[in-house]
């Protein structure tokens, strides 16, 4: 679905404040996959997100979305219909003062007929469990609810890929849970490809695959077992999920915990054994 090949990205190339954000990144995301992208601040995550829907084009290398290369301008309309991006701050993503108008904005811009716009608004709001708020205003909602509206706005375009760029970072634990529930369900039930950028390792552990970015390079990737590699995670400026950290500390002190321990249930089971 997405193929990133030897991508370098330099901001302000040639200027005095030139900055190489990505050095040489190669990454393939399959249709229907749920990938977590993790890395310290400044490791290049948002740059990668912007490359994936053609907001910027690589300095070197190629990004291909469902067979369409992002550096060809005539592909951009289709690429942006295919890859929707949800950003960090829900307040910056609201465009209208009535929720249904906000969600209709994307399909209206696609030039869809009114009946189809209506159908999509209903479906998108139902998908995030916000249909009863459709006539309301986004400004009175909680952070989690606002972010669900932002997701509905992206969903209404019916993208096959959703990129969430630290979309839970500004939310409280309840809001974070709401958003994760919606995203996980869209992936499992609707087959939507999800790329979730996060620095919460507990969230990353929900994904099928975890990609660790460090200083503009892929430092490692794999399933949850990647958290057994404490050095990889900590060298990348990240923290192990709490349960993995407790397990690693206990092992270092000589307690022989068996199995892969990333989630709280796994820690409890390992301790009981
Ligand atoms: P992350 O999302 O992982 O925090 P970013 O992709 O935002 O990282 O940034 C990667 C690097 O590129 C950082 O060093 C950042 O300061 C730099 N950078 C990001 N955006 C710009 C920009 N618009 N102009 C110049 N440098 C930028
Ligand atoms: Mg970022």
PDB file of C-alpha atoms and ligand atoms in Angstrom:
ATOM      1  CA  UNK A   1       0.000   0.000   0.000  1.00  0.00           C
ATOM      2  CA  UNK A   2       2.832   2.366   0.878  1.00  0.00           C
ATOM      3  CA  UNK A   3       6.381   1.926  -0.249  1.00  0.00           C
ATOM      4  CA  UNK A   4       9.098   4.243   0.973  1.00  0.00           C
ATOM      5  CA  UNK A   5      12.406   3.616  -0.746  1.00  0.00           C
ATOM      6  CA  UNK A   6      15.713   5.129   0.366  1.00  0.00           C
ATOM      7  CA  UNK A   7      14.086   8.397   1.297  1.00  0.00           C
ATOM      8  CA  UNK A   8      16.052  11.402   2.385  1.00  0.00           C
ATOM      9  CA  UNK A   9      14.312  14.630   3.334  1.00  0.00           C
ATOM     10  CA  UNK A  10      16.057  17.950   3.845  1.00  0.00           C
ATOM     11  CA  UNK A  11      14.212  21.066   5.053  1.00  0.00           C
ATOM     12  CA  UNK A  12      15.436  24.356   3.569  1.00  0.00           C
ATOM     13  CA  UNK A  13      17.977  22.636   1.352  1.00  0.00           C
ATOM     14  CA  UNK A  14      20.726  25.072   0.468  1.00  0.00           C
ATOM     15  CA  UNK A  15      19.639  27.648   3.095  1.00  0.00           C
ATOM     16  CA  UNK A  16      21.592  28.458   6.291  1.00  0.00           C
ATOM     17  CA  UNK A  17      19.024  26.656   8.450  1.00  0.00           C
ATOM     18  CA  UNK A  18      19.111  23.496   6.352  1.00  0.00           C
ATOM     19  CA  UNK A  19      18.096  20.380   8.265  1.00  0.00           C
ATOM     20  CA  UNK A  20      18.249  16.741   7.244  1.00  0.00           C
ATOM     21  CA  UNK A  21      15.122  15.284   8.880  1.00  0.00           C
ATOM     22  CA  UNK A  22      15.313  11.852   7.220  1.00  0.00           C
ATOM     23  CA  UNK A  23      18.611  10.357   6.197  1.00  0.00           C
ATOM     24  CA  UNK A  24      17.793   7.097   4.425  1.00  0.00           C
ATOM     25  CA  UNK A  25      14.461   5.497   5.225  1.00  0.00           C
ATOM     26  CA  UNK A  26      12.980   2.437   3.563  1.00  0.00           C
ATOM     27  CA  UNK A  27       9.671   1.076   4.789  1.00  0.00           C
ATOM     28  CA  UNK A  28       6.827  -0.920   3.281  1.00  0.00           C
ATOM     29  CA  UNK A  29       3.303  -0.976   4.684  1.00  0.00           C
ATOM     30  CA  UNK A  30       0.926  -3.689   3.479  1.00  0.00           C
ATOM     31  CA  UNK A  31      -2.765  -3.156   2.790  1.00  0.00           C
ATOM     32  CA  UNK A  32      -4.716  -3.747   6.022  1.00  0.00           C
ATOM     33  CA  UNK A  33      -1.701  -3.573   8.298  1.00  0.00           C
ATOM     34  CA  UNK A  34      -1.620  -1.725  11.626  1.00  0.00           C
ATOM     35  CA  UNK A  35       1.814  -0.187  12.064  1.00  0.00           C
ATOM     36  CA  UNK A  36       3.061   1.906  14.974  1.00  0.00           C
ATOM     37  CA  UNK A  37       5.785   4.414  14.211  1.00  0.00           C
ATOM     38  CA  UNK A  38       7.784   5.440  17.264  1.00  0.00           C
ATOM     39  CA  UNK A  39      10.716   7.719  17.878  1.00  0.00           C
ATOM     40  CA  UNK A  40      11.986  10.551  20.061  1.00  0.00           C
ATOM     41  CA  UNK A  41      11.087  14.194  19.332  1.00  0.00           C
ATOM     42  CA  UNK A  42      12.757  15.279  16.126  1.00  0.00           C
ATOM     43  CA  UNK A  43      13.418  11.732  14.885  1.00  0.00           C
ATOM     44  CA  UNK A  44      11.476  12.487  11.678  1.00  0.00           C
ATOM     45  CA  UNK A  45       8.041  10.958  12.347  1.00  0.00           C
ATOM     46  CA  UNK A  46       5.935  13.911  11.200  1.00  0.00           C
ATOM     47  CA  UNK A  47       8.151  14.382   8.164  1.00  0.00           C
ATOM     48  CA  UNK A  48       7.458  10.768   7.246  1.00  0.00           C
ATOM     49  CA  UNK A  49       3.700  11.313   7.766  1.00  0.00           C
ATOM     50  CA  UNK A  50       3.755  14.327   5.419  1.00  0.00           C
ATOM     51  CA  UNK A  51       5.679  12.333   2.813  1.00  0.00           C
ATOM     52  CA  UNK A  52       3.092   9.554   2.948  1.00  0.00           C
ATOM     53  CA  UNK A  53       0.250  11.707   1.653  1.00  0.00           C
ATOM     54  CA  UNK A  54       2.289  13.865  -0.664  1.00  0.00           C
ATOM     55  CA  UNK A  55       2.227  17.067   1.404  1.00  0.00           C
ATOM     56  CA  UNK A  56       5.982  17.141   0.772  1.00  0.00           C
ATOM     57  CA  UNK A  57       8.094  15.188  -1.682  1.00  0.00           C
ATOM     58  CA  UNK A  58      11.362  13.424  -0.892  1.00  0.00           C
ATOM     59  CA  UNK A  59      14.690  15.146  -1.511  1.00  0.00           C
ATOM     60  CA  UNK A  60      15.993  11.766  -2.640  1.00  0.00           C
ATOM     61  CA  UNK A  61      14.305   8.367  -3.013  1.00  0.00           C
ATOM     62  CA  UNK A  62      10.653   7.611  -3.729  1.00  0.00           C
ATOM     63  CA  UNK A  63       7.345   7.291  -1.907  1.00  0.00           C
ATOM     64  CA  UNK A  64       4.668   5.252  -3.646  1.00  0.00           C
ATOM     65  CA  UNK A  65       1.043   5.019  -2.493  1.00  0.00           C
ATOM     66  CA  UNK A  66      -0.945   2.154  -3.979  1.00  0.00           C
ATOM     67  CA  UNK A  67       1.335   2.239  -7.005  1.00  0.00           C
ATOM     68  CA  UNK A  68       1.267   6.044  -7.425  1.00  0.00           C
ATOM     69  CA  UNK A  69       4.495   7.948  -6.906  1.00  0.00           C
ATOM     70  CA  UNK A  70       4.034  11.096  -4.761  1.00  0.00           C
ATOM     71  CA  UNK A  71       6.559  13.178  -6.689  1.00  0.00           C
ATOM     72  CA  UNK A  72       4.261  13.223  -9.723  1.00  0.00           C
ATOM     73  CA  UNK A  73       1.842  16.141  -9.214  1.00  0.00           C
ATOM     74  CA  UNK A  74      -0.930  14.524 -11.245  1.00  0.00           C
ATOM     75  CA  UNK A  75      -1.113  11.696  -8.679  1.00  0.00           C
ATOM     76  CA  UNK A  76      -1.661  13.980  -5.680  1.00  0.00           C
ATOM     77  CA  UNK A  77      -5.456  14.145  -5.804  1.00  0.00           C
ATOM     78  CA  UNK A  78      -5.719  10.333  -5.753  1.00  0.00           C
ATOM     79  CA  UNK A  79      -2.996   9.997  -3.135  1.00  0.00           C
ATOM     80  CA  UNK A  80      -4.757  12.408  -0.765  1.00  0.00           C
ATOM     81  CA  UNK A  81      -8.005  10.490  -1.220  1.00  0.00           C
ATOM     82  CA  UNK A  82      -6.148   7.300  -0.331  1.00  0.00           C
ATOM     83  CA  UNK A  83      -4.161   8.500   2.693  1.00  0.00           C
ATOM     84  CA  UNK A  84      -5.915  10.559   5.367  1.00  0.00           C
ATOM     85  CA  UNK A  85      -3.886  12.198   8.126  1.00  0.00           C
ATOM     86  CA  UNK A  86      -5.152  13.008  11.618  1.00  0.00           C
ATOM     87  CA  UNK A  87      -2.911  15.448  13.482  1.00  0.00           C
ATOM     88  CA  UNK A  88      -2.089  16.070  17.107  1.00  0.00           C
ATOM     89  CA  UNK A  89      -4.245  19.017  18.048  1.00  0.00           C
ATOM     90  CA  UNK A  90      -7.974  18.474  17.403  1.00  0.00           C
ATOM     91  CA  UNK A  91      -8.660  22.231  17.693  1.00  0.00           C
ATOM     92  CA  UNK A  92      -6.527  22.935  14.619  1.00  0.00           C
ATOM     93  CA  UNK A  93      -8.482  20.419  12.559  1.00  0.00           C
ATOM     94  CA  UNK A  94     -11.984  21.834  13.033  1.00  0.00           C
ATOM     95  CA  UNK A  95     -13.156  23.877  10.080  1.00  0.00           C
ATOM     96  CA  UNK A  96     -16.864  24.441  10.807  1.00  0.00           C
ATOM     97  CA  UNK A  97     -18.923  25.424  13.843  1.00  0.00           C
ATOM     98  CA  UNK A  98     -21.461  22.626  13.370  1.00  0.00           C
ATOM     99  CA  UNK A  99     -20.187  19.051  13.589  1.00  0.00           C
ATOM    100  CA  UNK A 100     -22.027  17.701  10.520  1.00  0.00           C
ATOM    101  CA  UNK A 101     -20.623  20.556   8.394  1.00  0.00           C
ATOM    102  CA  UNK A 102     -17.152  19.822   9.664  1.00  0.00           C
ATOM    103  CA  UNK A 103     -17.402  16.158   8.686  1.00  0.00           C
ATOM    104  CA  UNK A 104     -18.978  17.064   5.310  1.00  0.00           C
ATOM    105  CA  UNK A 105     -16.067  19.333   4.376  1.00  0.00           C
ATOM    106  CA  UNK A 106     -13.882  16.587   2.872  1.00  0.00           C
ATOM    107  CA  UNK A 107     -16.566  14.885   0.724  1.00  0.00           C
ATOM    108  CA  UNK A 108     -17.792  18.337  -0.408  1.00  0.00           C
ATOM    109  CA  UNK A 109     -14.296  19.108  -1.640  1.00  0.00           C
ATOM    110  CA  UNK A 110     -14.275  15.831  -3.531  1.00  0.00           C
ATOM    111  CA  UNK A 111     -17.303  17.206  -5.378  1.00  0.00           C
ATOM    112  CA  UNK A 112     -19.620  14.362  -4.357  1.00  0.00           C
ATOM    113  CA  UNK A 113     -23.395  14.695  -4.870  1.00  0.00           C
ATOM    114  CA  UNK A 114     -25.399  15.752  -1.758  1.00  0.00           C
ATOM    115  CA  UNK A 115     -27.004  12.334  -1.172  1.00  0.00           C
ATOM    116  CA  UNK A 116     -23.620  10.664  -1.078  1.00  0.00           C
ATOM    117  CA  UNK A 117     -22.195  13.362   1.206  1.00  0.00           C
ATOM    118  CA  UNK A 118     -25.092  12.769   3.594  1.00  0.00           C
ATOM    119  CA  UNK A 119     -24.486   9.025   3.530  1.00  0.00           C
ATOM    120  CA  UNK A 120     -20.797   9.495   4.301  1.00  0.00           C
ATOM    121  CA  UNK A 121     -21.409  11.972   7.109  1.00  0.00           C
ATOM    122  CA  UNK A 122     -23.809   9.513   8.746  1.00  0.00           C
ATOM    123  CA  UNK A 123     -21.449   6.590   8.313  1.00  0.00           C
ATOM    124  CA  UNK A 124     -18.381   8.505   9.528  1.00  0.00           C
ATOM    125  CA  UNK A 125     -20.118   9.860  12.634  1.00  0.00           C
ATOM    126  CA  UNK A 126     -21.549   6.422  13.431  1.00  0.00           C
ATOM    127  CA  UNK A 127     -18.087   4.868  13.011  1.00  0.00           C
ATOM    128  CA  UNK A 128     -16.703   7.073  15.779  1.00  0.00           C
ATOM    129  CA  UNK A 129     -19.854   6.849  17.927  1.00  0.00           C
ATOM    130  CA  UNK A 130     -20.717  10.563  17.624  1.00  0.00           C
ATOM    131  CA  UNK A 131     -23.963  10.518  15.629  1.00  0.00           C
ATOM    132  CA  UNK A 132     -26.048  12.070  18.406  1.00  0.00           C
ATOM    133  CA  UNK A 133     -23.782  15.127  18.353  1.00  0.00           C
ATOM    134  CA  UNK A 134     -24.147  15.836  14.649  1.00  0.00           C
ATOM    135  CA  UNK A 135     -26.127  19.086  15.050  1.00  0.00           C
ATOM    136  CA  UNK A 136     -23.954  20.273  17.910  1.00  0.00           C
ATOM    137  CA  UNK A 137     -20.837  22.399  17.964  1.00  0.00           C
ATOM    138  CA  UNK A 138     -17.359  20.861  18.284  1.00  0.00           C
ATOM    139  CA  UNK A 139     -16.204  23.544  20.722  1.00  0.00           C
ATOM    140  CA  UNK A 140     -18.007  22.132  23.742  1.00  0.00           C
ATOM    141  CA  UNK A 141     -16.752  18.575  23.306  1.00  0.00           C
ATOM    142  CA  UNK A 142     -14.019  16.857  25.314  1.00  0.00           C
ATOM    143  CA  UNK A 143     -10.603  16.369  23.700  1.00  0.00           C
ATOM    144  CA  UNK A 144     -11.319  12.729  22.931  1.00  0.00           C
ATOM    145  CA  UNK A 145     -14.672  13.587  21.360  1.00  0.00           C
ATOM    146  CA  UNK A 146     -13.091  16.351  19.251  1.00  0.00           C
ATOM    147  CA  UNK A 147     -10.428  13.990  18.029  1.00  0.00           C
ATOM    148  CA  UNK A 148     -13.146  11.465  17.114  1.00  0.00           C
ATOM    149  CA  UNK A 149     -14.804  14.213  15.027  1.00  0.00           C
ATOM    150  CA  UNK A 150     -11.453  14.905  13.359  1.00  0.00           C
ATOM    151  CA  UNK A 151     -11.183  11.184  12.579  1.00  0.00           C
ATOM    152  CA  UNK A 152     -14.758  11.222  11.207  1.00  0.00           C
ATOM    153  CA  UNK A 153     -13.768  14.130   8.941  1.00  0.00           C
ATOM    154  CA  UNK A 154     -10.915  12.053   7.529  1.00  0.00           C
ATOM    155  CA  UNK A 155     -13.079   8.908   7.333  1.00  0.00           C
ATOM    156  CA  UNK A 156     -15.711  10.747   5.284  1.00  0.00           C
ATOM    157  CA  UNK A 157     -13.165  10.869   2.473  1.00  0.00           C
ATOM    158  CA  UNK A 158     -13.088   7.044   2.721  1.00  0.00           C
ATOM    159  CA  UNK A 159      -9.301   6.773   2.726  1.00  0.00           C
ATOM    160  CA  UNK A 160      -7.823   3.287   2.634  1.00  0.00           C
ATOM    161  CA  UNK A 161      -4.988   4.408   4.874  1.00  0.00           C
ATOM    162  CA  UNK A 162      -5.200   6.500   8.003  1.00  0.00           C
ATOM    163  CA  UNK A 163      -2.091   8.091   9.476  1.00  0.00           C
ATOM    164  CA  UNK A 164      -2.467   9.350  13.038  1.00  0.00           C
ATOM    165  CA  UNK A 165       0.348  11.738  13.921  1.00  0.00           C
ATOM    166  CA  UNK A 166       0.447  11.681  17.739  1.00  0.00           C
ATOM    167  CA  UNK A 167      -3.313  12.104  17.665  1.00  0.00           C
ATOM    168  CA  UNK A 168      -3.712  10.933  21.245  1.00  0.00           C
ATOM    169  CA  UNK A 169      -0.854  13.019  22.690  1.00  0.00           C
ATOM    170  CA  UNK A 170      -3.040  15.892  23.899  1.00  0.00           C
ATOM    171  CA  UNK A 171      -5.811  13.689  25.273  1.00  0.00           C
ATOM    172  CA  UNK A 172      -6.481  12.464  28.798  1.00  0.00           C
ATOM    173  CA  UNK A 173      -6.445   8.681  29.363  1.00  0.00           C
ATOM    174  CA  UNK A 174     -10.191   8.378  28.700  1.00  0.00           C
ATOM    175  CA  UNK A 175      -9.945  10.327  25.429  1.00  0.00           C
ATOM    176  CA  UNK A 176      -6.923   8.307  24.408  1.00  0.00           C
ATOM    177  CA  UNK A 177      -8.815   5.089  25.043  1.00  0.00           C
ATOM    178  CA  UNK A 178     -11.771   6.333  22.941  1.00  0.00           C
ATOM    179  CA  UNK A 179      -9.568   7.132  19.982  1.00  0.00           C
ATOM    180  CA  UNK A 180      -7.615   3.869  20.199  1.00  0.00           C
ATOM    181  CA  UNK A 181     -10.841   1.884  20.342  1.00  0.00           C
ATOM    182  CA  UNK A 182     -12.120   3.558  17.154  1.00  0.00           C
ATOM    183  CA  UNK A 183      -8.839   3.123  15.295  1.00  0.00           C
ATOM    184  CA  UNK A 184      -8.394  -0.517  16.303  1.00  0.00           C
ATOM    185  CA  UNK A 185     -11.952  -1.318  15.205  1.00  0.00           C
ATOM    186  CA  UNK A 186     -11.521   0.422  11.824  1.00  0.00           C
ATOM    187  CA  UNK A 187      -8.432  -1.688  11.247  1.00  0.00           C
ATOM    188  CA  UNK A 188      -9.904  -5.010  12.402  1.00  0.00           C
ATOM    189  CA  UNK A 189     -13.419  -4.668  11.005  1.00  0.00           C
ATOM    190  CA  UNK A 190     -13.103  -2.373   7.994  1.00  0.00           C
ATOM    191  CA  UNK A 191      -9.623  -3.496   6.958  1.00  0.00           C
ATOM    192  CA  UNK A 192      -8.315   0.050   7.022  1.00  0.00           C
ATOM    193  CA  UNK A 193      -4.544   0.362   6.923  1.00  0.00           C
ATOM    194  CA  UNK A 194      -3.453   2.277  10.032  1.00  0.00           C
ATOM    195  CA  UNK A 195      -0.148   3.993  10.678  1.00  0.00           C
ATOM    196  CA  UNK A 196      -0.115   5.299  14.208  1.00  0.00           C
ATOM    197  CA  UNK A 197       2.660   7.638  15.249  1.00  0.00           C
ATOM    198  CA  UNK A 198       3.029   7.627  18.999  1.00  0.00           C
ATOM    199  CA  UNK A 199       5.523   7.918  21.788  1.00  0.00           C
ATOM    200  CA  UNK A 200       3.320   5.922  24.155  1.00  0.00           C
ATOM    201  CA  UNK A 201       4.788   2.442  23.959  1.00  0.00           C
ATOM    202  CA  UNK A 202       1.639   0.911  25.488  1.00  0.00           C
ATOM    203  CA  UNK A 203      -0.210   2.190  22.404  1.00  0.00           C
ATOM    204  CA  UNK A 204       2.483   0.976  20.040  1.00  0.00           C
ATOM    205  CA  UNK A 205       2.105  -2.505  21.530  1.00  0.00           C
ATOM    206  CA  UNK A 206      -1.429  -2.650  20.031  1.00  0.00           C
ATOM    207  CA  UNK A 207      -0.026  -2.641  16.494  1.00  0.00           C
ATOM    208  CA  UNK A 208       0.876  -5.640  14.315  1.00  0.00           C
ATOM    209  CA  UNK A 209       4.284  -4.139  13.701  1.00  0.00           C
ATOM    210  CA  UNK A 210       6.353  -1.515  15.435  1.00  0.00           C
ATOM    211  CA  UNK A 211       8.850   0.645  13.548  1.00  0.00           C
ATOM    212  CA  UNK A 212      11.400   2.570  15.599  1.00  0.00           C
ATOM    213  CA  UNK A 213      12.788   5.741  14.079  1.00  0.00           C
ATOM    214  CA  UNK A 214      16.006   7.270  15.424  1.00  0.00           C
ATOM    215  CA  UNK A 215      17.667  10.386  13.973  1.00  0.00           C
ATOM    216  CA  UNK A 216      16.073  10.050  10.582  1.00  0.00           C
ATOM    217  CA  UNK A 217      16.775   6.320  10.204  1.00  0.00           C
ATOM    218  CA  UNK A 218      14.805   3.140  10.912  1.00  0.00           C
ATOM    219  CA  UNK A 219      16.570   1.741  13.991  1.00  0.00           C
ATOM    220  CA  UNK A 220      14.526  -1.456  14.143  1.00  0.00           C
ATOM    221  CA  UNK A 221      11.170  -3.014  13.426  1.00  0.00           C
ATOM    222  CA  UNK A 222       9.189  -6.051  14.470  1.00  0.00           C
ATOM    223  CA  UNK A 223       6.236  -7.320  16.499  1.00  0.00           C
ATOM    224  CA  UNK A 224       5.777  -6.813  20.223  1.00  0.00           C
ATOM    225  CA  UNK A 225       8.876  -8.928  20.796  1.00  0.00           C
ATOM    226  CA  UNK A 226      10.838  -5.821  19.826  1.00  0.00           C
ATOM    227  CA  UNK A 227      10.314  -4.672  23.436  1.00  0.00           C
ATOM    228  CA  UNK A 228      12.577  -7.482  24.569  1.00  0.00           C
ATOM    229  CA  UNK A 229      15.390  -5.443  22.986  1.00  0.00           C
ATOM    230  CA  UNK A 230      15.758  -2.920  25.745  1.00  0.00           C
ATOM    231  CA  UNK A 231      18.924  -1.392  24.248  1.00  0.00           C
ATOM    232  CA  UNK A 232      17.222  -0.700  20.897  1.00  0.00           C
ATOM    233  CA  UNK A 233      14.260   1.021  22.527  1.00  0.00           C
ATOM    234  CA  UNK A 234      16.260   3.020  25.041  1.00  0.00           C
ATOM    235  CA  UNK A 235      18.973   4.041  22.537  1.00  0.00           C
ATOM    236  CA  UNK A 236      16.175   5.444  20.394  1.00  0.00           C
ATOM    237  CA  UNK A 237      15.201   7.687  23.321  1.00  0.00           C
ATOM    238  CA  UNK A 238      12.030   5.741  24.105  1.00  0.00           C
ATOM    239  CA  UNK A 239      10.791   4.000  27.207  1.00  0.00           C
ATOM    240  CA  UNK A 240       9.755   0.365  27.309  1.00  0.00           C
ATOM    241  CA  UNK A 241       6.065  -0.205  28.118  1.00  0.00           C
ATOM    242  CA  UNK A 242       5.728  -0.338  31.904  1.00  0.00           C
ATOM    243  CA  UNK A 243       5.080  -4.097  32.009  1.00  0.00           C
ATOM    244  CA  UNK A 244       8.076  -4.807  29.762  1.00  0.00           C
ATOM    245  CA  UNK A 245      10.244  -2.547  31.912  1.00  0.00           C
ATOM    246  CA  UNK A 246       9.202  -4.295  35.132  1.00  0.00           C
ATOM    247  CA  UNK A 247       9.844  -7.686  33.499  1.00  0.00           C
ATOM    248  CA  UNK A 248      13.275  -6.587  32.239  1.00  0.00           C
ATOM    249  CA  UNK A 249      14.219  -5.207  35.684  1.00  0.00           C
ATOM    250  CA  UNK A 250      13.103  -8.429  37.389  1.00  0.00           C
ATOM    251  CA  UNK A 251      15.080 -10.531  34.909  1.00  0.00           C
ATOM    252  CA  UNK A 252      18.171  -8.385  35.472  1.00  0.00           C
ATOM    253  CA  UNK A 253      17.763  -9.128  39.182  1.00  0.00           C
ATOM    254  CA  UNK A 254      17.661 -12.867  38.503  1.00  0.00           C
ATOM    255  CA  UNK A 255      13.945 -13.705  38.374  1.00  0.00           C
ATOM    256  CA  UNK A 256      13.427 -16.143  35.488  1.00  0.00           C
ATOM    257  CA  UNK A 257      10.233 -14.773  33.881  1.00  0.00           C
ATOM    258  CA  UNK A 258       9.412 -16.749  30.763  1.00  0.00           C
ATOM    259  CA  UNK A 259       7.674 -15.654  27.587  1.00  0.00           C
ATOM    260  CA  UNK A 260       7.273 -12.289  25.913  1.00  0.00           C
ATOM    261  CA  UNK A 261       6.039  -9.688  28.411  1.00  0.00           C
ATOM    262  CA  UNK A 262       4.683  -6.428  27.004  1.00  0.00           C
ATOM    263  CA  UNK A 263       1.124  -6.092  28.295  1.00  0.00           C
ATOM    264  CA  UNK A 264      -0.078  -6.019  31.924  1.00  0.00           C
ATOM    265  CA  UNK A 265      -1.908  -9.379  31.514  1.00  0.00           C
ATOM    266  CA  UNK A 266       1.290 -10.984  30.242  1.00  0.00           C
ATOM    267  CA  UNK A 267       3.228  -9.686  33.250  1.00  0.00           C
ATOM    268  CA  UNK A 268       0.586 -11.000  35.645  1.00  0.00           C
ATOM    269  CA  UNK A 269       0.599 -14.419  33.946  1.00  0.00           C
ATOM    270  CA  UNK A 270       4.388 -14.612  33.919  1.00  0.00           C
ATOM    271  CA  UNK A 271       4.554 -13.688  37.620  1.00  0.00           C
ATOM    272  CA  UNK A 272       1.934 -16.317  38.502  1.00  0.00           C
ATOM    273  CA  UNK A 273       3.844 -19.002  36.589  1.00  0.00           C
TER     274      UNK A 273
HETATM  275  P1  LIG B   1       9.110  14.282  14.928  1.00  0.00           P
HETATM  276  O1  LIG B   1       7.748  14.359  14.355  1.00  0.00           O
HETATM  277  O2  LIG B   1       9.644  12.907  15.060  1.00  0.00           O
HETATM  278  O3  LIG B   1       9.237  15.048  16.213  1.00  0.00           O
HETATM  279  P2  LIG B   1       9.839  15.964  12.667  1.00  0.00           P
HETATM  280  O4  LIG B   1       9.627  15.160  11.449  1.00  0.00           O
HETATM  281  O5  LIG B   1       8.799  16.981  13.007  1.00  0.00           O
HETATM  282  O6  LIG B   1      10.123  14.996  13.896  1.00  0.00           O
HETATM  283  O7  LIG B   1      11.217  16.739  12.553  1.00  0.00           O
HETATM  284  C1  LIG B   1      12.432  16.098  12.187  1.00  0.00           C
HETATM  285  C2  LIG B   1      13.528  17.153  12.169  1.00  0.00           C
HETATM  286  O8  LIG B   1      13.253  18.114  11.147  1.00  0.00           O
HETATM  287  C3  LIG B   1      13.654  17.918  13.474  1.00  0.00           C
HETATM  288  O9  LIG B   1      15.005  18.168  13.722  1.00  0.00           O
HETATM  289  C4  LIG B   1      12.916  19.206  13.186  1.00  0.00           C
HETATM  290  O10 LIG B   1      13.445  20.270  13.946  1.00  0.00           O
HETATM  291  C5  LIG B   1      13.170  19.418  11.712  1.00  0.00           C
HETATM  292  N1  LIG B   1      12.039  20.128  11.085  1.00  0.00           N
HETATM  293  C6  LIG B   1      10.742  19.754  11.105  1.00  0.00           C
HETATM  294  N2  LIG B   1       9.985  20.615  10.413  1.00  0.00           N
HETATM  295  C7  LIG B   1      10.823  21.563   9.929  1.00  0.00           C
HETATM  296  C8  LIG B   1      10.659  22.728   9.125  1.00  0.00           C
HETATM  297  N3  LIG B   1       9.443  23.077   8.674  1.00  0.00           N
HETATM  298  N4  LIG B   1      11.756  23.461   8.852  1.00  0.00           N
HETATM  299  C9  LIG B   1      12.965  23.088   9.302  1.00  0.00           C
HETATM  300  N5  LIG B   1      13.205  22.000  10.044  1.00  0.00           N
HETATM  301  C10 LIG B   1      12.148  21.247  10.368  1.00  0.00           C
HETATM  302 MG1  LIG B   2       5.916  15.073  15.082  1.00  0.00          MG
END
